[in-house]
Amino acid sequence: MFRPKVPTMPQPTGLTTPPAVVEPTAVTPHAPAPASTAATPARNRPAVQLTPGTVLALVGGGTAVVLVVGAVLVSMLLAVALTAASVGVCALTVRSVIARR
């Protein structure tokens, strides 16, 4: 009942072809092509073109990131404040119990 069942490797079905033999080839170096003298001038165009839609998307994404990071930081600060307050209450309680004895 509690014996593990070991899966068996299934045997391939159908026809199999032997692997193709790869013949090594010799690499012959050749002379580099001469550089052309009439090079086209580079355009003075910015790499990223900002359209009104992309600017709006960037502003919206940045705003979302700032809001999420702010919410996380505020929640962490609140957790630290609550922990400090509870430790303070525990300290006062222990101090008052010790003072009564």
PDB file of C-alpha atoms in Angstrom:
ATOM      1  CA  MET A   1       0.000   0.000   0.000  1.00  0.00           C
ATOM      2  CA  PHE A   2       2.789   2.441   0.863  1.00  0.00           C
ATOM      3  CA  ARG A   3       5.227   1.373  -1.820  1.00  0.00           C
ATOM      4  CA  PRO A   4       6.480   4.213  -4.003  1.00  0.00           C
ATOM      5  CA  LYS A   5       5.824   3.903  -7.693  1.00  0.00           C
ATOM      6  CA  VAL A   6       8.904   4.705  -9.729  1.00  0.00           C
ATOM      7  CA  PRO A   7       8.067   6.054 -13.170  1.00  0.00           C
ATOM      8  CA  THR A   8       9.649   4.196 -16.043  1.00  0.00           C
ATOM      9  CA  MET A   9      11.253   5.871 -19.017  1.00  0.00           C
ATOM     10  CA  PRO A  10       8.942   5.492 -22.008  1.00  0.00           C
ATOM     11  CA  GLN A  11      10.501   3.892 -25.056  1.00  0.00           C
ATOM     12  CA  PRO A  12      10.515   5.962 -28.251  1.00  0.00           C
ATOM     13  CA  THR A  13       7.857   5.059 -30.733  1.00  0.00           C
ATOM     14  CA  GLY A  14       8.151   5.388 -34.474  1.00  0.00           C
ATOM     15  CA  LEU A  15      11.224   5.648 -36.636  1.00  0.00           C
ATOM     16  CA  THR A  16      14.264   7.490 -35.425  1.00  0.00           C
ATOM     17  CA  THR A  17      16.963   8.877 -37.684  1.00  0.00           C
ATOM     18  CA  PRO A  18      20.626   8.777 -36.768  1.00  0.00           C
ATOM     19  CA  PRO A  19      22.206  12.167 -35.971  1.00  0.00           C
ATOM     20  CA  ALA A  20      23.704  14.043 -38.894  1.00  0.00           C
ATOM     21  CA  VAL A  21      27.483  14.069 -39.159  1.00  0.00           C
ATOM     22  CA  VAL A  22      28.970  17.543 -39.037  1.00  0.00           C
ATOM     23  CA  GLU A  23      32.024  18.019 -41.227  1.00  0.00           C
ATOM     24  CA  PRO A  24      34.622  20.550 -40.043  1.00  0.00           C
ATOM     25  CA  THR A  25      35.347  23.357 -42.468  1.00  0.00           C
ATOM     26  CA  ALA A  26      38.500  25.386 -42.876  1.00  0.00           C
ATOM     27  CA  VAL A  27      38.357  29.130 -42.277  1.00  0.00           C
ATOM     28  CA  THR A  28      40.224  31.177 -44.846  1.00  0.00           C
ATOM     29  CA  PRO A  29      40.992  34.804 -43.972  1.00  0.00           C
ATOM     30  CA  HIS A  30      40.281  37.427 -46.594  1.00  0.00           C
ATOM     31  CA  ALA A  31      41.295  41.043 -47.040  1.00  0.00           C
ATOM     32  CA  PRO A  32      38.880  43.559 -45.519  1.00  0.00           C
ATOM     33  CA  ALA A  33      36.827  45.653 -47.879  1.00  0.00           C
ATOM     34  CA  PRO A  34      38.112  49.221 -48.330  1.00  0.00           C
ATOM     35  CA  ALA A  35      36.148  51.827 -46.415  1.00  0.00           C
ATOM     36  CA  SER A  36      33.963  54.020 -48.543  1.00  0.00           C
ATOM     37  CA  THR A  37      35.014  57.662 -48.699  1.00  0.00           C
ATOM     38  CA  ALA A  38      31.495  59.035 -49.118  1.00  0.00           C
ATOM     39  CA  ALA A  39      30.095  58.387 -45.636  1.00  0.00           C
ATOM     40  CA  THR A  40      26.623  59.671 -44.961  1.00  0.00           C
ATOM     41  CA  PRO A  41      26.530  62.389 -42.290  1.00  0.00           C
ATOM     42  CA  ALA A  42      24.818  61.502 -39.047  1.00  0.00           C
ATOM     43  CA  ARG A  43      21.521  63.198 -38.368  1.00  0.00           C
ATOM     44  CA  ASN A  44      21.141  65.478 -35.403  1.00  0.00           C
ATOM     45  CA  ARG A  45      18.132  63.668 -34.037  1.00  0.00           C
ATOM     46  CA  PRO A  46      17.515  62.764 -30.390  1.00  0.00           C
ATOM     47  CA  ALA A  47      17.659  59.059 -29.557  1.00  0.00           C
ATOM     48  CA  VAL A  48      14.255  59.178 -27.850  1.00  0.00           C
ATOM     49  CA  GLN A  49      11.422  61.154 -29.348  1.00  0.00           C
ATOM     50  CA  LEU A  50       8.916  62.325 -26.772  1.00  0.00           C
ATOM     51  CA  THR A  51       5.369  62.713 -27.958  1.00  0.00           C
ATOM     52  CA  PRO A  52       2.608  64.166 -25.789  1.00  0.00           C
ATOM     53  CA  GLY A  53       1.320  60.638 -25.168  1.00  0.00           C
ATOM     54  CA  THR A  54       4.677  59.329 -23.953  1.00  0.00           C
ATOM     55  CA  VAL A  55       5.179  62.380 -21.732  1.00  0.00           C
ATOM     56  CA  LEU A  56       1.751  61.797 -20.191  1.00  0.00           C
ATOM     57  CA  ALA A  57       2.560  58.108 -19.672  1.00  0.00           C
ATOM     58  CA  LEU A  58       5.898  58.940 -18.036  1.00  0.00           C
ATOM     59  CA  VAL A  59       4.293  61.493 -15.708  1.00  0.00           C
ATOM     60  CA  GLY A  60       1.525  59.048 -14.785  1.00  0.00           C
ATOM     61  CA  GLY A  61       3.999  56.215 -14.180  1.00  0.00           C
ATOM     62  CA  GLY A  62       6.234  58.429 -12.068  1.00  0.00           C
ATOM     63  CA  THR A  63       3.280  59.594 -10.017  1.00  0.00           C
ATOM     64  CA  ALA A  64       2.175  56.004  -9.436  1.00  0.00           C
ATOM     65  CA  VAL A  65       5.675  54.990  -8.325  1.00  0.00           C
ATOM     66  CA  VAL A  66       5.914  57.931  -5.916  1.00  0.00           C
ATOM     67  CA  LEU A  67       2.497  57.128  -4.430  1.00  0.00           C
ATOM     68  CA  VAL A  68       3.279  53.428  -3.957  1.00  0.00           C
ATOM     69  CA  VAL A  69       6.709  54.075  -2.427  1.00  0.00           C
ATOM     70  CA  GLY A  70       5.221  56.744  -0.170  1.00  0.00           C
ATOM     71  CA  ALA A  71       2.467  54.411   1.023  1.00  0.00           C
ATOM     72  CA  VAL A  72       5.024  51.697   1.808  1.00  0.00           C
ATOM     73  CA  LEU A  73       7.253  54.109   3.730  1.00  0.00           C
ATOM     74  CA  VAL A  74       4.337  55.554   5.702  1.00  0.00           C
ATOM     75  CA  SER A  75       3.098  52.081   6.634  1.00  0.00           C
ATOM     76  CA  MET A  76       6.595  51.100   7.799  1.00  0.00           C
ATOM     77  CA  LEU A  77       6.806  54.265   9.902  1.00  0.00           C
ATOM     78  CA  LEU A  78       3.390  53.520  11.403  1.00  0.00           C
ATOM     79  CA  ALA A  79       4.475  49.970  12.251  1.00  0.00           C
ATOM     80  CA  VAL A  80       7.589  51.283  14.010  1.00  0.00           C
ATOM     81  CA  ALA A  81       5.544  53.859  15.933  1.00  0.00           C
ATOM     82  CA  LEU A  82       3.004  51.256  17.074  1.00  0.00           C
ATOM     83  CA  THR A  83       5.778  48.905  18.156  1.00  0.00           C
ATOM     84  CA  ALA A  84       7.493  51.666  20.123  1.00  0.00           C
ATOM     85  CA  ALA A  85       4.220  52.620  21.823  1.00  0.00           C
ATOM     86  CA  SER A  86       3.463  49.031  22.806  1.00  0.00           C
ATOM     87  CA  VAL A  87       6.988  48.537  24.165  1.00  0.00           C
ATOM     88  CA  GLY A  88       6.566  51.744  26.169  1.00  0.00           C
ATOM     89  CA  VAL A  89       3.259  50.561  27.641  1.00  0.00           C
ATOM     90  CA  CYS A  90       4.853  47.214  28.532  1.00  0.00           C
ATOM     91  CA  ALA A  91       7.781  48.994  30.203  1.00  0.00           C
ATOM     92  CA  LEU A  92       5.457  51.172  32.291  1.00  0.00           C
ATOM     93  CA  THR A  93       3.384  48.161  33.302  1.00  0.00           C
ATOM     94  CA  VAL A  94       6.422  46.158  34.362  1.00  0.00           C
ATOM     95  CA  ARG A  95       7.790  49.169  36.247  1.00  0.00           C
ATOM     96  CA  SER A  96       4.545  49.696  38.143  1.00  0.00           C
ATOM     97  CA  VAL A  97       4.313  45.990  39.017  1.00  0.00           C
ATOM     98  CA  ILE A  98       7.889  45.998  40.323  1.00  0.00           C
ATOM     99  CA  ALA A  99       7.288  49.224  42.296  1.00  0.00           C
ATOM    100  CA  ARG A 100       4.307  47.697  44.149  1.00  0.00           C
ATOM    101  CA  ARG A 101       6.376  44.852  45.563  1.00  0.00           C
TER     102      ARG A 101
END
